Every structure is written in structure tokens, then in C-alpha cells.
mmCIF file of C-alpha atoms in Angstrom:
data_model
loop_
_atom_site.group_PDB
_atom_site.id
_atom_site.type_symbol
_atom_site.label_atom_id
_atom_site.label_comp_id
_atom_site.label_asym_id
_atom_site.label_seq_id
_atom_site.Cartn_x
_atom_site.Cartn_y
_atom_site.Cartn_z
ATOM 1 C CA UNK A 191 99.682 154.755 86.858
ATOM 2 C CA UNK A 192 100.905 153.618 83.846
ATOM 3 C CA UNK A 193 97.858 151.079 82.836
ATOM 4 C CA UNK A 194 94.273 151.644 82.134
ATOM 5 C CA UNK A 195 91.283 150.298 84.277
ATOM 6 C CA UNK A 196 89.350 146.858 83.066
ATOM 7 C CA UNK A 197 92.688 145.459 81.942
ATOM 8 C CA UNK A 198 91.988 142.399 80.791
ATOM 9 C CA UNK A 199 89.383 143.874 78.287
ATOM 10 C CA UNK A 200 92.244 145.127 76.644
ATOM 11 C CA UNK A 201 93.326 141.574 74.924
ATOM 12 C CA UNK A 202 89.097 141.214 73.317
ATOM 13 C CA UNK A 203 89.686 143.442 70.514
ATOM 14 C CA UNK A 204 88.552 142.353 67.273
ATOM 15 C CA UNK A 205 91.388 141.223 65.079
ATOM 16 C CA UNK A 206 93.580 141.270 67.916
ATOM 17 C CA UNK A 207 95.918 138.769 68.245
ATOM 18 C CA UNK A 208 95.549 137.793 72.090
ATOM 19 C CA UNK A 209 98.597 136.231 72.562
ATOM 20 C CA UNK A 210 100.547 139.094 70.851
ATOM 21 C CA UNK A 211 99.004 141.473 73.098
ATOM 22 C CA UNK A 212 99.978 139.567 76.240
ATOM 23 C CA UNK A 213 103.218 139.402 75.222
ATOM 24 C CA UNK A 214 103.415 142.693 74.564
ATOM 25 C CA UNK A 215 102.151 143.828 78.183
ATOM 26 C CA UNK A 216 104.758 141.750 79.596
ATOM 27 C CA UNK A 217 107.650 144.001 77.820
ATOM 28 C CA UNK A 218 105.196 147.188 78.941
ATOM 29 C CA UNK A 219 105.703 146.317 82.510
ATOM 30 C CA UNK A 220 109.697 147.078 82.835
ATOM 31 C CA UNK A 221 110.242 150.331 83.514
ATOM 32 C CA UNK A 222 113.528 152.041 84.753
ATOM 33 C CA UNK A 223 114.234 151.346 88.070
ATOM 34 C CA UNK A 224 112.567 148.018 87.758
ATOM 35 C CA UNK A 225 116.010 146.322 86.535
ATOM 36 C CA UNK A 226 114.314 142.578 87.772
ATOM 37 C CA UNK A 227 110.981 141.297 87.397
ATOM 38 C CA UNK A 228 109.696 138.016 88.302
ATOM 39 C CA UNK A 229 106.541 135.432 87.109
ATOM 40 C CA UNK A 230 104.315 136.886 90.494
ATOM 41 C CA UNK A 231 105.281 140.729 89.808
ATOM 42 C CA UNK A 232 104.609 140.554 85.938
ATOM 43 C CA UNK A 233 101.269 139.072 86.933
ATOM 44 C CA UNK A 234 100.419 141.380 88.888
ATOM 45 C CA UNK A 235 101.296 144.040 86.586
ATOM 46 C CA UNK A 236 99.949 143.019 83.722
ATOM 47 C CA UNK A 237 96.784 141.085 84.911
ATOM 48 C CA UNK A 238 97.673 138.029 83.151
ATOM 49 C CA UNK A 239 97.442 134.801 84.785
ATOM 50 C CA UNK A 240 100.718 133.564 86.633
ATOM 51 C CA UNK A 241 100.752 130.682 84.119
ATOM 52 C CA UNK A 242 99.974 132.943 81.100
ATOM 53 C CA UNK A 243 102.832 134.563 82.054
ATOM 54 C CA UNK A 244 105.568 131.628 82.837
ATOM 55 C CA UNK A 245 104.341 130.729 79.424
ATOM 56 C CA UNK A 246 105.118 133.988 77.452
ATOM 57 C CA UNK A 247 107.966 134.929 79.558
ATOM 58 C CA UNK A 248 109.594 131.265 78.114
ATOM 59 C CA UNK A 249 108.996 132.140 74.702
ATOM 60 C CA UNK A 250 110.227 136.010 75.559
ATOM 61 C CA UNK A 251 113.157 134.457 76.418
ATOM 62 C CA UNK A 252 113.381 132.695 73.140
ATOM 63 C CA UNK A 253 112.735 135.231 71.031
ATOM 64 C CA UNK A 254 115.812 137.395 72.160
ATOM 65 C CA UNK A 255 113.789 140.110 74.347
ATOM 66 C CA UNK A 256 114.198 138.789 78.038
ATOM 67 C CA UNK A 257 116.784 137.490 79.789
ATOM 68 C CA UNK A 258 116.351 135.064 82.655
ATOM 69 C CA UNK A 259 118.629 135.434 85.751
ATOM 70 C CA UNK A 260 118.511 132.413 87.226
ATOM 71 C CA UNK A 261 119.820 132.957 90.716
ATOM 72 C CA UNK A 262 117.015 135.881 91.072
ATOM 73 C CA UNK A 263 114.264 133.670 89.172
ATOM 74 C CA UNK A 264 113.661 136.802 87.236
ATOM 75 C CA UNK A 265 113.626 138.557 84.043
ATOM 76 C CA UNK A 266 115.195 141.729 82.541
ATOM 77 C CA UNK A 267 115.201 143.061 79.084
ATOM 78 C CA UNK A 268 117.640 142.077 76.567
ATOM 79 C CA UNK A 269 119.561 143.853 74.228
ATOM 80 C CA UNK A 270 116.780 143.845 71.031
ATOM 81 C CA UNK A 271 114.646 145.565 72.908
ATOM 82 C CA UNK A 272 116.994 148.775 72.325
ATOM 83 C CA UNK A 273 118.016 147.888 68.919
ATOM 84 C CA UNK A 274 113.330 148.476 68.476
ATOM 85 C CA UNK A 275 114.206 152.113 69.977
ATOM 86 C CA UNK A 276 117.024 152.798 67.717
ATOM 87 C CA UNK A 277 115.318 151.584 64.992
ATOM 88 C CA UNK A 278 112.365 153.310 65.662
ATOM 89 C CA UNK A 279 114.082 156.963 66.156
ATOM 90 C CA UNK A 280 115.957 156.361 62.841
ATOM 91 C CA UNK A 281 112.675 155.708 60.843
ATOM 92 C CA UNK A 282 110.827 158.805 62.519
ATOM 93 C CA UNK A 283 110.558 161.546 59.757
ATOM 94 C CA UNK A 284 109.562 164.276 62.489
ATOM 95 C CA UNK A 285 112.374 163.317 64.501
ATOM 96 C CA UNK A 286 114.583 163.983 61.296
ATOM 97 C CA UNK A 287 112.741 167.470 60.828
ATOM 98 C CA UNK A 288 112.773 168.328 64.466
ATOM 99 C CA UNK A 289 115.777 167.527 66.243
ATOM 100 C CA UNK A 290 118.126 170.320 64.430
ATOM 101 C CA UNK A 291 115.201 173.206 64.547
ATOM 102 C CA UNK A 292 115.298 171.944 68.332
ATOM 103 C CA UNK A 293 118.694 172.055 68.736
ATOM 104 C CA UNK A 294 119.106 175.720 67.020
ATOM 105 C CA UNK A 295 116.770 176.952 69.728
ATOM 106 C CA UNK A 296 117.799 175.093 72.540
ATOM 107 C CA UNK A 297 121.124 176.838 72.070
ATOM 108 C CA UNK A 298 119.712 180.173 70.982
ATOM 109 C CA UNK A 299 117.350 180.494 73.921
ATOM 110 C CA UNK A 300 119.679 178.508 76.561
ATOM 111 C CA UNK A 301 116.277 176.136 77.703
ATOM 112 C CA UNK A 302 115.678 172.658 77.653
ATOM 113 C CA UNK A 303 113.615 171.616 74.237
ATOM 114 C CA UNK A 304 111.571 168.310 74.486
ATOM 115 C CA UNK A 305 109.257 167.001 72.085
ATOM 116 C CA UNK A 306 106.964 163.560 73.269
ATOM 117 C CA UNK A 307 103.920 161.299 72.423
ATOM 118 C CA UNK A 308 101.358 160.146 74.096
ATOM 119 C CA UNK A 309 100.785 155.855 75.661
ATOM 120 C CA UNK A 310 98.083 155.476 77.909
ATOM 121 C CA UNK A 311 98.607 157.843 80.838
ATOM 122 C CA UNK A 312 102.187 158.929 80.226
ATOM 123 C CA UNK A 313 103.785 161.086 77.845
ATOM 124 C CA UNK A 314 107.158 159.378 76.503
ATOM 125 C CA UNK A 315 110.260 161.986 75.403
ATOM 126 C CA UNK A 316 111.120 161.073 71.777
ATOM 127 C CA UNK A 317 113.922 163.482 72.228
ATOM 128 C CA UNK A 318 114.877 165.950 74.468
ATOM 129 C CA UNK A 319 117.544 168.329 74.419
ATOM 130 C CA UNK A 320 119.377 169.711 78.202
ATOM 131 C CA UNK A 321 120.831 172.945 77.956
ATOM 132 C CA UNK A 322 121.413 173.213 81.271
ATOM 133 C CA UNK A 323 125.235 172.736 82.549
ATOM 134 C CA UNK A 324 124.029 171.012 86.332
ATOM 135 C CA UNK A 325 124.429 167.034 85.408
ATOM 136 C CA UNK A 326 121.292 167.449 87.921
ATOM 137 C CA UNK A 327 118.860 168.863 85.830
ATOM 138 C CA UNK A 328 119.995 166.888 82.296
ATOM 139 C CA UNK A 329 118.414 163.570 83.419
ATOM 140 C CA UNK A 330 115.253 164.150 80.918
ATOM 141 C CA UNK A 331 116.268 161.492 78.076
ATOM 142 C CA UNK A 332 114.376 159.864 75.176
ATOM 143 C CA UNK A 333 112.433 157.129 76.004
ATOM 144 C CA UNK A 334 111.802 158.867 79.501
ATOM 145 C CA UNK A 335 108.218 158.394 80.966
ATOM 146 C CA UNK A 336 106.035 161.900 82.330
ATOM 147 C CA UNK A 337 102.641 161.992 83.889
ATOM 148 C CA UNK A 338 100.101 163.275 81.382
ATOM 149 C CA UNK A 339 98.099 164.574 84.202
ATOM 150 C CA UNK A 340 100.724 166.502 85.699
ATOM 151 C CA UNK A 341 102.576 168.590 82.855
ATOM 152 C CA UNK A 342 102.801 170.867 80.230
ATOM 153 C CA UNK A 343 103.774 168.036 77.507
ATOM 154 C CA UNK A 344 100.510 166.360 78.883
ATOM 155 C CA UNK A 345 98.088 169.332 79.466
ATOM 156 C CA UNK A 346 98.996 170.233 76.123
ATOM 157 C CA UNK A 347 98.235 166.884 74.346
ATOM 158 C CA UNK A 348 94.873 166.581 76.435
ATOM 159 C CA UNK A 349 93.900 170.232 75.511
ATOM 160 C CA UNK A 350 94.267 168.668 71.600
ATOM 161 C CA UNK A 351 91.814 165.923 71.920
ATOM 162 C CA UNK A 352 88.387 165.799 70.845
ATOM 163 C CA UNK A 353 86.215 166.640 73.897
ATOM 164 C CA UNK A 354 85.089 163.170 73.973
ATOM 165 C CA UNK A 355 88.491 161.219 73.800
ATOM 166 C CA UNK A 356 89.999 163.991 76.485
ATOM 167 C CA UNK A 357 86.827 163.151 78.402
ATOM 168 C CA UNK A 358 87.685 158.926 78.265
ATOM 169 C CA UNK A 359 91.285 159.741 79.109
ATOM 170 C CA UNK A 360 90.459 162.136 81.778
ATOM 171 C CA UNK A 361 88.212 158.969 83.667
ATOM 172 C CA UNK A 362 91.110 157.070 83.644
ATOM 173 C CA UNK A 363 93.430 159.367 84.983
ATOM 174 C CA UNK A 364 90.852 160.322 87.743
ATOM 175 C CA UNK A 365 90.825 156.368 88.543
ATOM 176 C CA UNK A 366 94.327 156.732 89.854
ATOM 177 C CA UNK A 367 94.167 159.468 91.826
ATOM 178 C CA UNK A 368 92.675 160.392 95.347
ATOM 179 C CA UNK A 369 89.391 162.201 94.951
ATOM 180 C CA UNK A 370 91.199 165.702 96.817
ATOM 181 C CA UNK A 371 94.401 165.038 94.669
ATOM 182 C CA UNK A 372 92.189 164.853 91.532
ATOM 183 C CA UNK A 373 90.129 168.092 92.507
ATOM 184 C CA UNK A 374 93.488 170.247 91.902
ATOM 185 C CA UNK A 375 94.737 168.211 88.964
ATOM 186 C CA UNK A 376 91.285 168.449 87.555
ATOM 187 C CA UNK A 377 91.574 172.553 87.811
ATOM 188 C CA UNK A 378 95.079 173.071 86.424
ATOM 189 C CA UNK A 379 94.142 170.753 83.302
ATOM 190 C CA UNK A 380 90.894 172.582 82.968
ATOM 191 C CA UNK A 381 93.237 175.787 83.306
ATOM 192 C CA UNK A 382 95.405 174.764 80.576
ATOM 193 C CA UNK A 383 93.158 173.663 78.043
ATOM 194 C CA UNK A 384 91.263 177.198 78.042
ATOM 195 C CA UNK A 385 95.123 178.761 77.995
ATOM 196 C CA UNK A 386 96.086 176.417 74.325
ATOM 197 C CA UNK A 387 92.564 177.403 73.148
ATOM 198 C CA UNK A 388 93.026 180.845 73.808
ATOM 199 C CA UNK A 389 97.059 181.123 73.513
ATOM 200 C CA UNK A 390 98.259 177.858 71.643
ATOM 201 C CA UNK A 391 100.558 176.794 74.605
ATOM 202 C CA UNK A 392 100.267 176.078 78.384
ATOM 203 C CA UNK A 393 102.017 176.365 81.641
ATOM 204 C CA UNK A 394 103.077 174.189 84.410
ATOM 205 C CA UNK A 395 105.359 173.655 86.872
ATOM 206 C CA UNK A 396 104.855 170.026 87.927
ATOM 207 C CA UNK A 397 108.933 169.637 89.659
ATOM 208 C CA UNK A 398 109.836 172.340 92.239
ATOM 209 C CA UNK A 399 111.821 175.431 90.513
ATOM 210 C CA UNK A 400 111.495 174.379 86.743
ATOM 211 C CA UNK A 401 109.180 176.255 84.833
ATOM 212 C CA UNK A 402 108.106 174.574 81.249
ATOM 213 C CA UNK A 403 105.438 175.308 78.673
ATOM 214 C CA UNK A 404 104.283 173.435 76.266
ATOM 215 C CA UNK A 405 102.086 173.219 72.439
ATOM 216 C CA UNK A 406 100.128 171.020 70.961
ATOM 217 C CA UNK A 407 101.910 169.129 67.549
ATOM 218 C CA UNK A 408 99.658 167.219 65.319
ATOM 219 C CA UNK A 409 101.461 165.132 62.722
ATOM 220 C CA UNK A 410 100.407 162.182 60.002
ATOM 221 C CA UNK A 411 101.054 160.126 63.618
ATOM 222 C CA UNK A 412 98.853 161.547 65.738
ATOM 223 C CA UNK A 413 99.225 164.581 68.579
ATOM 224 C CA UNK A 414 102.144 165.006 70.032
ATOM 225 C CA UNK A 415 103.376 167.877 72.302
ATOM 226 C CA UNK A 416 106.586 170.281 72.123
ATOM 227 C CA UNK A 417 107.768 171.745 75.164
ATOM 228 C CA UNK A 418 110.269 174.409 76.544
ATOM 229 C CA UNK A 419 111.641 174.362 80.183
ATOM 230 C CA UNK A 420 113.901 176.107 81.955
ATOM 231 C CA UNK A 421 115.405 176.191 86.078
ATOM 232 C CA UNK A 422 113.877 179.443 88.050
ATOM 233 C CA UNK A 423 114.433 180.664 91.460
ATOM 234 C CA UNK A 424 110.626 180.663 92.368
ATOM 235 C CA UNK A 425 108.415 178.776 89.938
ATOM 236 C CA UNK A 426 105.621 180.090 91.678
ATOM 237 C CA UNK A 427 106.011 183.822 91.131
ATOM 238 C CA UNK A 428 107.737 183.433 87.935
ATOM 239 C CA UNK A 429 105.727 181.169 85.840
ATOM 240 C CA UNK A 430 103.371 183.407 84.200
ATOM 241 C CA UNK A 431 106.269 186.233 83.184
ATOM 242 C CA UNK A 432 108.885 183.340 82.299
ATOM 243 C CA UNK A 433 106.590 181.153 80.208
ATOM 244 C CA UNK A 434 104.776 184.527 78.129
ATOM 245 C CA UNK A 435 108.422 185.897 77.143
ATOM 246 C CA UNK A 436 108.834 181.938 76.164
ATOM 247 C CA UNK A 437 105.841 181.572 73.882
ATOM 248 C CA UNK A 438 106.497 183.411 70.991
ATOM 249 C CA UNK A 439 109.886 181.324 70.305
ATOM 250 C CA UNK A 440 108.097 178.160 71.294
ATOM 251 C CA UNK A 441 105.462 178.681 69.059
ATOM 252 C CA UNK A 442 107.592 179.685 65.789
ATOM 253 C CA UNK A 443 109.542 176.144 66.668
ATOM 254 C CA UNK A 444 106.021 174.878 66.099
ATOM 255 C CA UNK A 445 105.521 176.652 62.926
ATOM 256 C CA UNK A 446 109.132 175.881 61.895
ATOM 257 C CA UNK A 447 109.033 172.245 62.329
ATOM 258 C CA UNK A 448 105.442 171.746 60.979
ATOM 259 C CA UNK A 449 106.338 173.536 57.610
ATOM 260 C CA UNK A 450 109.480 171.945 57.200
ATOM 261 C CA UNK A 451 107.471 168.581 58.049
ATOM 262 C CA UNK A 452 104.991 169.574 55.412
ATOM 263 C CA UNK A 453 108.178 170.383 52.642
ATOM 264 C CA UNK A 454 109.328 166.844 53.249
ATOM 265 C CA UNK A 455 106.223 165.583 52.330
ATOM 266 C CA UNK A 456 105.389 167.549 48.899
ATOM 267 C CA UNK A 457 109.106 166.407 48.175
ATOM 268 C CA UNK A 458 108.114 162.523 48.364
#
């Protein structure tokens, strides 16, 4: 679920640099829980040819971001590969401006605070902060992967795109999906996007018990989403009360961090 349809279309670009890309979509294909992969599983990940990839996965190696295990005649990422993240979360000005307005009401309100960004058909946490005491329900992390079609932090970003970008994205989630899975999905996005044009957030409750709602952020960088969430006895009967008394605070976060992001830039 993680790549679009008509791969191989993606490395025809103009101005793209082909070999770049490929390279690129070999790093794309590790994801946690995928600690090894080798030449035949890259390839059919990415699309690429299996001697495209023995090729780029050489030079990978070179360059510092794979390692080869030799006794497995596979690959795993190497260390630089988390210096990019680090580097990339201490360049991120709405990181800067976020995290402590997150923080302040993660520990005011006593609920989880995430804030992510959309690639392909995931959302990707930039940060998220776990209020919750159960080591159980603090697994969310930066850099973790959620379905777009599935929650808030996704129904919110889709409800934010121009009808006709939501509509591309929207084929390509339908691609992956079973045509009587899609039919629900299809409704609760549908659902959603009427709720953030009406409301300015959403509601979902994609994991069993955890309710979360979610806005719409647009920065300089594009849309990204902010969500709250929080552990209920019955997300089902719940939702609708939990996630209303939510909205107000989750909203002024939104207002918070987006004047405070527009202070940092008259300041430049």
C-alpha cells in the first residue's frame, strides 16, 4: 500500500534524474519490520529490474546508506540514513514552532498530540507526543507510517486537497483495496471531508478503543494534518461526544501554531 500504480512511469519525469530516482525507491522500500531485504524482494518492491537493482544496491553500499550482510545476501539501512532524519527534524521551522505548543497541550489536556505529512498513500508522524502512561499505547513515534485512507491525520489532509488532486489520490487508494472494503472507506472519507468543511476537524477511530480527531495544517511546505487522540472504553458510542469536547482545544493548537509560524516569518 505504500506505492502508487504504473510504477515505472514514475522514473519518466522531465528533468528527472532516472538513476537518482531508482536509487531512491530502493531506500523507500525498507520499512520497519523489514530489518533484511534482498536483490529479488527490492525488485519486486520497487519494480526495478533485478539487475537495476544489484547495480544500485552496490553503489548504495558505497555511498554509506546500505549495509550488506553477507551470510543473508541482503541489505539493511545504515547509520546515514538516520543522521537524513535528524537532520531533517532540526532544519524544520514548524517543528521548532510546534513541538512546545504541542507539548503544553498534550499535558494540559492529558491526550496524545501528533502532527504528520503526507508521501504517497501514507501519512508519516513528524512528531508525536504519548501522554498516555500504558508503554502499550506510546508506540506512535516520528517517522511512523499511517494509512491515509484510514484516519483522521489522513481524512483530514484529503479533505484539504483540491477536488481534483483528492480525486487522483483517492484512485489510487481505491487500487489497493477490495471493491466492498473500498465502499466503507469511500463513505467515512466522504463523511469527513463534509465534517472539516463544515467543522474544521474530523473523526475517526481507525484502531479499536482510541478515539482521535484531526485538522487540516497548511504551511510554506504543503498540507499537513494535526491530530488529537486519546484511549476510550467504547470508541463506538463515544466518538462523537469525545472528539466535539476535543475540538475547540485542537483547533486553537491550530491557530496557535499557525500564528506563531507566521511571527517567525515577519521576524526573518
Amino acid at each position: 500500500m505504500s506505492t502508487l500504480p504504473a510504477r515505472a512511469a514514475r522514473f519518466d519525469g522531465p528533468g528527472q534524474n532516472r538513476s537518482l530516482e531508482r536509487g531512491i525507491e530502493i531506500l523507500r522500500a525498507f520499512r520497519p519490520g523489514t530489518d533484511l531485504l534482498g536483490n529479488s524482494e527490492l525488485a519486486e518492491r520497487t519494480g526495478l529490474s533485478p539487475a537495476t537493482i544489484s547495480r544500485l544496491t552496490q553503489t548504495l553500499v558505497t555511498g554509506g546508506f546500505l549495509e550488506h550482510d553477507r551470510s543473508a545476501r541482503a541489505y539493511r539501512l545504515a547509520a546515514p540514513v538516520l543522521s537524513l532524519g535528524h537532520a531533517m527534524r532540526a532544519a524544520s521551522p514548524v517543528l521548532h514552532t510546534a513541538m512546545p505548543l504541542m507539548h503544553e497541550a498534550s499535558a494540559r489536556l492529558k491526550v496524545n498530540v501528533g502532527l504528520a505529512s503526507p508521501d504517497r498513500l501514507d501519512m508519516i508522524y513528524l512528531d508525536s507526543i504519548r501522554y498516555h502512561r500504558k508503554a502499550s499505547l506510546r508506540t506512535v513515534v516520528a517517522g511512523q507510517r499511517v494509512p491515509i485512507e484510514l484516519t483522521s491525520l489522513g481524512h483530514a489532509y484529503l479533505a484539504a486537497l483540491p477536488p481534483a488532486a483528492r480525486q487522483a489520490l483517492l484512485g489510487a487508494l481505491r487500487a489497493a483495496h477490495r471493491p466492498a472494503a473500498w465502499r466503507d472507506i469511500a463513505r467515512d472519507i466522504r463523511q469527513a471531508t463534509v465534517e472539516v468543511a463544515q467543522a474544521d476537524y474530523c473523526a475517526a477511530s481507525w484502531q479499536p478503543n482510541v478515539v482521535a480527531l484531526a485538522t487540516p495544517l497548511a504551511t510554506d511546505g504543503g498540507p499537513l494534518a494535526l491530530n488529537f487522540s486519546l484511549p476510550v472504553d467504547d470508541a463506538a458510542t463515544q466518538r462523537t461526544r469525545i472528539a466535539a469536547g476535543l475540538a475547540p482545544a485542537l483547533l486553537r493548537l491550530k491557530e496557535d501554531i499557525l500564528c506563531a509560524l507566521a511571527g517567525r516569518a515577519e521576524s526573518r
